[in-house]
Structures are given as C-alpha cells and as structure tokens.
C-alpha cells in the first residue's frame, strides 16, 4: 500500500524458483567451449559450505577463464581473501576437472581448473558463510541506527570498504532485505543487508546487527518530508509537526482546534481515506481500517481546496480553511469545544521530493487530509 518504500534489490546471484543460485551464464546460454555442463541448480543460499572453494596457493597464478577459454578473466592471487562458489561443472577438451565459480555477489564468474582450488572458505578476511531470507527472522522489518556517537559502518561484502558511517544516518529507516553470517578469525556474527538514501541514490551494504535496533527511527531531523507510516507513535508525530520547517501550514491548522489533540492513528486515516494527493506515481493506496475510531467527520472541502490552490500562500490558505470549516458547521466557537474529539491531520504542502519521475527528476508534492473523530 505504501509508496516510498525502498525498492531493495538483492545484489548478487539470481535466486531460482527452488531457492537455488542460478548463474547468469545458465540463463543466457552463451557460446562456450566447455562441454557436458551441469549447473548446480540445487545449491541454495543455505548450503554455501557445500560449494565453497579458495585458492590452493594464494601467491601463485591461477586463472579464471571466459566461456570460450580464450581470455583470462581473473587471477586468483589478485583476490587473496575471496571465497569462490561452484555454480557448474563441465569438461574442456575432454578434461573433467573444470568448474564454473563465482564470488558472493556474482560480479566475477568464470571457469577454473579445479585442482587449483581447495574446498572450504578462505581462512583470510571476512567470509559470508550463510545467507538467510526467511521472514521475519532474517529479512523484512525496519531498523534504525542505535547510536549517533558510536561508529557503525556500512560495509561492502568483502568487509574491506566502508561505504558509510551510519552514525550520521540515525534519521533514516533501514529496511533489512536479508541477513548474512560472517566469519572472521574463528568468530561469527550476523550482518543485515540494508540500503541508505544519499544524494538521490541508495547505498547498499552490510551493517552489524549489533549496531542497529528494530523499529523505525524517531529522529526526523533534516528530513524534508515523512509519510504517514514513518512514525512510531502520536508523540513522535506531534514532535515532527512542531519541529519541521515544512509543517508550518499544518501547525496553523492544528491551532484551529485548540482542544482537540492530534492523534497518529486518526491522521493516518485522514491521509489514506479522506485526503487529496498528487504524490503517487501510480494508483492511490487503498483505504485503511477505521477500527478503534468512531464519529469521524472528514473536512473534504478543505482537502479539495488546498489541492486546487496549492500555490497560494499559507496565509491565504488558512483564511480559506476557516471559511470552509464554518460553512460545514464548525466555526471557531464550536471547534474550541471539541475536547472529546481527536484530530487527524496530514499535510505535504508544496515540498520538493513529494513526487519523482522514472528518470529520477524530483517535483514538489502535495497531500492534504483533515478529519476529527473519537476513539472507541
């Protein structure tokens, strides 16, 4: 139902319908000088141990070849910490000792003479020994960085390059797409594969599970806009309304109901069930349940007006809102007495980033919802 959820792509080997790792060479069926090829379709992320290899002599030349055995693609001694995973077996000029291998993310693939390898994970460096996708134990759910002062790095898969220091991104929600177990110096630990938005792009990598906490962040500093499901509580939402420089109109609208406290649940209902919205790239979301609330009064004329006059100043908008509320039977005198009601409000008011095109260009977005209701 939500837009704006990161499109999280698993970087690496393609997952077959049976959970197996299917090398791209199999799908494309390229021209090859290797014969009697048998792809390891039954291998899955759950059985890395069965297909793990590393260089027999780390300082000696050992080449990975292309499919026609005409080009040396990689020299194993240039990758001293790599573990290579078998994806297929085959023959070359009648020799049965050739196998196709790939690295963990599937960026380097080719054929090698098997006796140049030995079974098992590379004893050097950081090794991904298990990958898990089962939800909710190993995948799904949002996390946030635990500490804003303690270093927490987003690593590449070899654990040799720091892509980001996540202590600078405590205002981001990190969606876990899978988990990996990493072995180093005889010790194992779990890492989560997540993406972090930066400068219009998403940086992917592995963060130690010990550096993040389950749940969405309540630190919204520096965020241009947030969407209805980005908040964890009414307190969190009200703090955002009071502090964000992009919520000036919303704060003025809240003051029109001085004795009607803002409620996050009702604000989500306002946003999804009764709002005007031009930020959706495709279809608008389905209406959500109103369970727990009753006597809901939607101010749809306000939402419609704001969308039709989105370029007006906040002063002009507020004046029109007051007139529309009074016309609907809610002048200031009545609004002041609504102490037994809650306020549902959600506003994106000409904020850059509300809508993006397929080419990545960003536009201003608008989203207006206003209702009152009572809790059951």
Short mmCIF file of N, CA and C in Angstrom, two decimals, residues 156-274:
data_model
loop_
_atom_site.label_atom_id
_atom_site.label_comp_id
_atom_site.label_asym_id
_atom_site.label_seq_id
_atom_site.Cartn_x
_atom_site.Cartn_y
_atom_site.Cartn_z
N UNK A 156 31.08 -3.12 2.42
CA UNK A 156 30.86 -3.92 1.23
C UNK A 156 30.94 -5.39 1.61
N UNK A 157 30.69 -6.29 0.65
CA UNK A 157 30.57 -7.72 1.00
C UNK A 157 31.89 -8.33 1.44
N UNK A 158 33.02 -7.74 1.05
CA UNK A 158 34.32 -8.27 1.49
C UNK A 158 34.75 -7.71 2.84
N UNK A 159 33.96 -6.78 3.36
CA UNK A 159 34.28 -6.13 4.64
C UNK A 159 35.65 -5.43 4.58
N UNK A 160 35.96 -4.86 3.41
CA UNK A 160 37.21 -4.13 3.25
C UNK A 160 36.98 -2.66 2.92
N UNK A 161 35.75 -2.30 2.55
CA UNK A 161 35.45 -0.92 2.18
C UNK A 161 34.28 -0.41 3.00
N UNK A 162 34.50 0.73 3.68
CA UNK A 162 33.43 1.37 4.44
C UNK A 162 32.65 2.28 3.50
N UNK A 163 31.42 1.93 3.26
CA UNK A 163 30.61 2.73 2.34
C UNK A 163 30.00 3.94 3.00
N UNK A 164 29.61 3.80 4.26
CA UNK A 164 29.04 4.92 5.01
C UNK A 164 29.31 4.71 6.50
N UNK A 165 29.39 5.81 7.23
CA UNK A 165 29.37 5.73 8.69
C UNK A 165 27.94 6.01 9.12
N UNK A 166 27.25 5.00 9.58
CA UNK A 166 25.82 5.11 9.83
C UNK A 166 25.47 5.96 11.03
N UNK A 167 26.45 6.34 11.85
CA UNK A 167 26.12 7.23 12.96
C UNK A 167 25.64 8.58 12.45
N UNK A 168 25.91 8.86 11.17
CA UNK A 168 25.45 10.10 10.55
C UNK A 168 24.07 9.95 9.90
N UNK A 169 23.47 8.76 10.05
CA UNK A 169 22.19 8.49 9.39
C UNK A 169 21.16 7.94 10.38
N UNK A 170 21.18 8.46 11.59
CA UNK A 170 20.22 8.00 12.59
C UNK A 170 18.80 8.46 12.28
N UNK A 171 18.65 9.34 11.30
CA UNK A 171 17.31 9.80 10.92
C UNK A 171 16.71 8.97 9.80
N UNK A 172 17.35 7.86 9.44
CA UNK A 172 16.87 7.01 8.35
C UNK A 172 16.34 5.68 8.88
N UNK A 173 15.30 5.20 8.20
CA UNK A 173 14.82 3.84 8.44
C UNK A 173 15.54 2.90 7.49
N UNK A 174 16.08 1.82 8.02
CA UNK A 174 16.84 0.87 7.24
C UNK A 174 16.03 -0.41 7.07
N UNK A 175 15.70 -0.74 5.83
CA UNK A 175 14.92 -1.94 5.58
C UNK A 175 15.86 -3.13 5.36
N UNK A 176 15.68 -4.18 6.12
CA UNK A 176 16.53 -5.37 6.04
C UNK A 176 16.00 -6.32 4.97
N UNK A 177 16.77 -6.53 3.91
CA UNK A 177 16.33 -7.43 2.84
C UNK A 177 16.82 -8.85 3.03
N UNK A 178 17.93 -9.03 3.75
CA UNK A 178 18.40 -10.37 4.09
C UNK A 178 19.45 -10.26 5.19
N UNK A 179 19.84 -11.38 5.72
CA UNK A 179 20.86 -11.43 6.76
C UNK A 179 21.97 -12.37 6.33
N UNK A 180 23.19 -12.03 6.70
CA UNK A 180 24.32 -12.91 6.40
C UNK A 180 25.10 -13.15 7.68
N UNK A 181 25.65 -14.34 7.77
CA UNK A 181 26.55 -14.66 8.87
C UNK A 181 27.97 -14.56 8.35
N UNK A 182 28.78 -13.78 9.03
CA UNK A 182 30.15 -13.53 8.58
C UNK A 182 31.12 -14.13 9.59
N UNK A 183 32.10 -14.83 9.05
CA UNK A 183 33.13 -15.46 9.86
C UNK A 183 34.44 -14.68 9.72
N UNK A 184 35.11 -14.47 10.85
CA UNK A 184 36.40 -13.76 10.83
C UNK A 184 37.21 -14.18 12.05
N UNK A 185 38.40 -14.70 11.78
CA UNK A 185 39.30 -15.14 12.86
C UNK A 185 38.61 -16.11 13.82
N UNK A 186 37.82 -17.01 13.27
CA UNK A 186 37.17 -18.03 14.09
C UNK A 186 35.91 -17.58 14.79
N UNK A 187 35.53 -16.32 14.64
CA UNK A 187 34.31 -15.82 15.26
C UNK A 187 33.27 -15.51 14.19
N UNK A 188 32.01 -15.69 14.54
CA UNK A 188 30.93 -15.41 13.60
C UNK A 188 30.01 -14.36 14.17
N UNK A 189 29.43 -13.57 13.28
CA UNK A 189 28.46 -12.55 13.69
C UNK A 189 27.50 -12.32 12.54
N UNK A 190 26.31 -11.81 12.87
CA UNK A 190 25.29 -11.57 11.86
C UNK A 190 25.31 -10.11 11.41
N UNK A 191 25.14 -9.94 10.11
CA UNK A 191 25.05 -8.62 9.50
C UNK A 191 23.74 -8.54 8.73
N UNK A 192 23.21 -7.32 8.60
CA UNK A 192 21.99 -7.11 7.83
C UNK A 192 22.34 -6.35 6.55
N UNK A 193 21.71 -6.77 5.46
CA UNK A 193 21.88 -6.08 4.19
C UNK A 193 20.79 -5.01 4.08
N UNK A 194 21.21 -3.74 4.02
CA UNK A 194 20.26 -2.63 4.03
C UNK A 194 20.68 -1.60 2.99
N UNK A 195 19.78 -0.70 2.70
CA UNK A 195 20.06 0.42 1.80
C UNK A 195 19.85 1.73 2.51
N UNK A 196 20.72 2.71 2.21
CA UNK A 196 20.66 4.02 2.85
C UNK A 196 20.59 5.10 1.77
N UNK A 197 19.57 5.95 1.78
CA UNK A 197 19.49 7.02 0.77
C UNK A 197 20.59 8.06 1.00
N UNK A 198 21.24 8.46 -0.11
CA UNK A 198 22.26 9.51 -0.05
C UNK A 198 22.34 10.21 -1.40
N UNK A 199 22.09 11.51 -1.38
CA UNK A 199 22.21 12.33 -2.58
C UNK A 199 21.42 11.76 -3.76
N UNK A 200 20.20 11.34 -3.49
CA UNK A 200 19.34 10.84 -4.55
C UNK A 200 19.60 9.41 -4.97
N UNK A 201 20.55 8.74 -4.33
CA UNK A 201 20.84 7.35 -4.61
C UNK A 201 20.68 6.53 -3.35
N UNK A 202 20.67 5.23 -3.50
CA UNK A 202 20.61 4.34 -2.35
C UNK A 202 21.91 3.55 -2.28
N UNK A 203 22.61 3.66 -1.16
CA UNK A 203 23.87 2.95 -0.95
C UNK A 203 23.56 1.67 -0.18
N UNK A 204 23.93 0.52 -0.76
CA UNK A 204 23.66 -0.76 -0.13
C UNK A 204 24.91 -1.33 0.50
N UNK A 205 24.71 -2.08 1.56
CA UNK A 205 25.84 -2.73 2.22
C UNK A 205 25.40 -3.50 3.43
N UNK A 206 26.38 -3.95 4.20
CA UNK A 206 26.15 -4.81 5.35
C UNK A 206 26.49 -4.07 6.63
N UNK A 207 25.56 -4.07 7.57
CA UNK A 207 25.77 -3.43 8.86
C UNK A 207 25.69 -4.49 9.95
N UNK A 208 26.58 -4.43 10.94
CA UNK A 208 26.50 -5.40 12.04
C UNK A 208 25.15 -5.30 12.74
N UNK A 209 24.54 -6.44 13.03
CA UNK A 209 23.24 -6.43 13.69
C UNK A 209 23.32 -5.74 15.05
N UNK A 210 24.50 -5.76 15.67
CA UNK A 210 24.66 -5.14 16.99
C UNK A 210 24.60 -3.62 16.93
N UNK A 211 24.71 -3.04 15.73
CA UNK A 211 24.75 -1.58 15.60
C UNK A 211 23.39 -0.97 15.33
N UNK A 212 22.36 -1.80 15.15
CA UNK A 212 21.04 -1.28 14.84
C UNK A 212 20.00 -1.85 15.79
N UNK A 213 18.88 -1.17 15.84
CA UNK A 213 17.77 -1.55 16.72
C UNK A 213 16.51 -1.73 15.88
N UNK A 214 15.73 -2.73 16.21
CA UNK A 214 14.50 -2.99 15.47
C UNK A 214 13.52 -1.84 15.64
N UNK A 215 12.81 -1.52 14.56
CA UNK A 215 11.81 -0.46 14.60
C UNK A 215 12.26 0.77 13.84
N UNK A 216 11.32 1.65 13.57
CA UNK A 216 11.61 2.87 12.84
C UNK A 216 12.17 3.94 13.76
N UNK A 217 12.96 4.82 13.19
CA UNK A 217 13.59 5.87 13.96
C UNK A 217 12.59 6.95 14.37
N UNK A 218 12.88 7.60 15.47
CA UNK A 218 12.10 8.76 15.90
C UNK A 218 12.89 10.05 15.71
N UNK A 219 14.05 9.94 15.10
CA UNK A 219 14.86 11.12 14.78
C UNK A 219 14.56 11.54 13.35
N UNK A 220 13.89 12.65 13.18
CA UNK A 220 13.47 13.09 11.85
C UNK A 220 14.19 14.36 11.41
N UNK A 221 15.27 14.70 12.07
CA UNK A 221 16.00 15.92 11.74
C UNK A 221 16.54 15.84 10.32
N UNK A 222 16.41 16.96 9.62
CA UNK A 222 16.95 17.04 8.27
C UNK A 222 16.09 16.41 7.19
N UNK A 223 14.96 15.83 7.54
CA UNK A 223 14.10 15.19 6.55
C UNK A 223 13.13 16.22 5.97
N UNK A 224 13.06 16.28 4.66
CA UNK A 224 12.15 17.22 4.02
C UNK A 224 10.70 16.86 4.29
N UNK A 225 10.42 15.60 4.17
CA UNK A 225 9.05 15.15 4.42
C UNK A 225 9.06 13.71 4.88
N UNK A 226 8.03 13.36 5.59
CA UNK A 226 7.84 11.99 6.05
C UNK A 226 6.43 11.56 5.66
N UNK A 227 6.26 10.25 5.53
CA UNK A 227 4.99 9.72 5.11
C UNK A 227 4.26 9.10 6.30
N UNK A 228 2.96 8.89 6.18
CA UNK A 228 2.15 8.53 7.36
C UNK A 228 2.66 7.34 8.16
N UNK A 229 3.27 6.38 7.51
CA UNK A 229 3.73 5.20 8.23
C UNK A 229 5.17 5.32 8.72
N UNK A 230 5.76 6.49 8.60
CA UNK A 230 7.13 6.69 9.08
C UNK A 230 7.20 6.97 10.57
N UNK A 231 6.05 7.11 11.21
CA UNK A 231 6.03 7.47 12.62
C UNK A 231 5.67 6.27 13.49
N UNK A 232 6.20 6.26 14.70
CA UNK A 232 6.00 5.12 15.59
C UNK A 232 4.97 5.38 16.68
N UNK A 233 4.61 6.64 16.90
CA UNK A 233 3.65 6.97 17.97
C UNK A 233 3.11 8.37 17.75
N UNK A 234 2.03 8.68 18.44
CA UNK A 234 1.49 10.03 18.37
C UNK A 234 2.50 11.05 18.88
N UNK A 235 3.20 10.71 19.93
CA UNK A 235 4.23 11.61 20.46
C UNK A 235 5.28 11.92 19.42
N UNK A 236 5.71 10.90 18.72
CA UNK A 236 6.70 11.05 17.66
C UNK A 236 6.15 11.97 16.56
N UNK A 237 4.91 11.76 16.17
CA UNK A 237 4.30 12.55 15.09
C UNK A 237 4.12 14.01 15.50
N UNK A 238 3.66 14.23 16.69
CA UNK A 238 3.46 15.61 17.17
C UNK A 238 4.79 16.35 17.24
N UNK A 239 5.83 15.65 17.65
CA UNK A 239 7.16 16.27 17.69
C UNK A 239 7.58 16.72 16.29
N UNK A 240 7.31 15.89 15.30
CA UNK A 240 7.61 16.25 13.91
C UNK A 240 6.79 17.46 13.48
N UNK A 241 5.49 17.47 13.78
CA UNK A 241 4.65 18.60 13.41
C UNK A 241 5.16 19.90 14.01
N UNK A 242 5.61 19.83 15.25
CA UNK A 242 6.05 21.04 15.96
C UNK A 242 7.42 21.53 15.51
N UNK A 243 8.27 20.62 15.00
CA UNK A 243 9.66 20.99 14.73
C UNK A 243 10.00 21.17 13.26
N UNK A 244 9.29 20.50 12.38
CA UNK A 244 9.68 20.55 10.98
C UNK A 244 9.36 21.90 10.34
N UNK A 245 10.32 22.42 9.59
CA UNK A 245 10.10 23.70 8.90
C UNK A 245 9.12 23.54 7.75
N UNK A 246 8.82 22.31 7.37
CA UNK A 246 7.89 22.06 6.28
C UNK A 246 6.46 21.85 6.77
N UNK A 247 6.24 22.01 8.08
CA UNK A 247 4.92 21.76 8.64
C UNK A 247 4.27 23.04 9.20
N UNK A 248 4.64 24.18 8.63
CA UNK A 248 4.09 25.46 9.11
C UNK A 248 2.58 25.53 8.90
N UNK A 249 2.12 25.13 7.73
CA UNK A 249 0.67 25.15 7.48
C UNK A 249 -0.03 24.18 8.41
N UNK A 250 0.52 23.00 8.59
CA UNK A 250 -0.10 22.02 9.48
C UNK A 250 -0.19 22.56 10.90
N UNK A 251 0.85 23.23 11.37
CA UNK A 251 0.80 23.79 12.74
C UNK A 251 -0.30 24.83 12.87
N UNK A 252 -0.48 25.64 11.82
CA UNK A 252 -1.55 26.65 11.86
C UNK A 252 -2.93 25.99 11.85
N UNK A 253 -3.05 24.89 11.14
CA UNK A 253 -4.33 24.18 11.09
C UNK A 253 -4.62 23.51 12.43
N UNK A 254 -3.60 22.97 13.07
CA UNK A 254 -3.79 22.35 14.39
C UNK A 254 -4.31 23.38 15.38
N UNK A 255 -3.83 24.62 15.30
CA UNK A 255 -4.25 25.67 16.24
C UNK A 255 -5.73 26.03 16.06
N UNK A 256 -6.32 25.69 14.93
CA UNK A 256 -7.75 25.94 14.74
C UNK A 256 -8.61 25.03 15.60
N UNK A 257 -7.98 23.98 16.15
CA UNK A 257 -8.68 23.03 17.03
C UNK A 257 -7.93 22.98 18.36
N UNK A 258 -8.02 24.04 19.17
CA UNK A 258 -7.14 24.19 20.34
C UNK A 258 -7.30 23.12 21.41
N UNK A 259 -8.44 22.48 21.47
CA UNK A 259 -8.69 21.46 22.50
C UNK A 259 -8.91 20.07 21.91
N UNK A 260 -8.42 19.87 20.70
CA UNK A 260 -8.58 18.60 20.01
C UNK A 260 -7.19 18.05 19.70
N UNK A 261 -6.69 17.14 20.53
CA UNK A 261 -5.31 16.66 20.37
C UNK A 261 -5.11 15.87 19.07
N UNK A 262 -3.95 16.06 18.48
CA UNK A 262 -3.59 15.30 17.30
C UNK A 262 -3.40 13.83 17.67
N UNK A 263 -3.87 12.95 16.81
CA UNK A 263 -3.75 11.51 17.02
C UNK A 263 -3.13 10.88 15.76
N UNK A 264 -2.10 10.08 15.93
CA UNK A 264 -1.42 9.49 14.78
C UNK A 264 -2.33 8.53 14.01
N UNK A 265 -3.05 7.67 14.72
CA UNK A 265 -3.93 6.73 14.04
C UNK A 265 -4.98 7.44 13.21
N UNK A 266 -5.57 8.47 13.75
CA UNK A 266 -6.58 9.23 13.02
C UNK A 266 -5.94 10.02 11.87
N UNK A 267 -4.71 10.45 12.05
CA UNK A 267 -4.01 11.16 10.98
C UNK A 267 -3.72 10.23 9.81
N UNK A 268 -3.43 8.97 10.09
CA UNK A 268 -3.23 8.01 9.01
C UNK A 268 -4.55 7.77 8.26
N UNK A 269 -5.66 7.73 9.00
CA UNK A 269 -6.96 7.58 8.37
C UNK A 269 -7.26 8.80 7.50
N UNK A 270 -6.93 9.98 7.99
CA UNK A 270 -7.12 11.20 7.21
C UNK A 270 -6.32 11.14 5.92
N UNK A 271 -5.08 10.67 6.01
CA UNK A 271 -4.19 10.63 4.86
C UNK A 271 -4.64 9.63 3.81
N UNK A 272 -5.06 8.46 4.23
CA UNK A 272 -5.35 7.38 3.28
C UNK A 272 -6.82 7.29 2.87
N UNK A 273 -7.71 7.80 3.68
CA UNK A 273 -9.13 7.63 3.39
C UNK A 273 -9.83 8.90 2.92
N UNK A 274 -9.32 10.07 3.30
CA UNK A 274 -10.08 11.30 3.05
C UNK A 274 -9.24 12.43 2.46
#
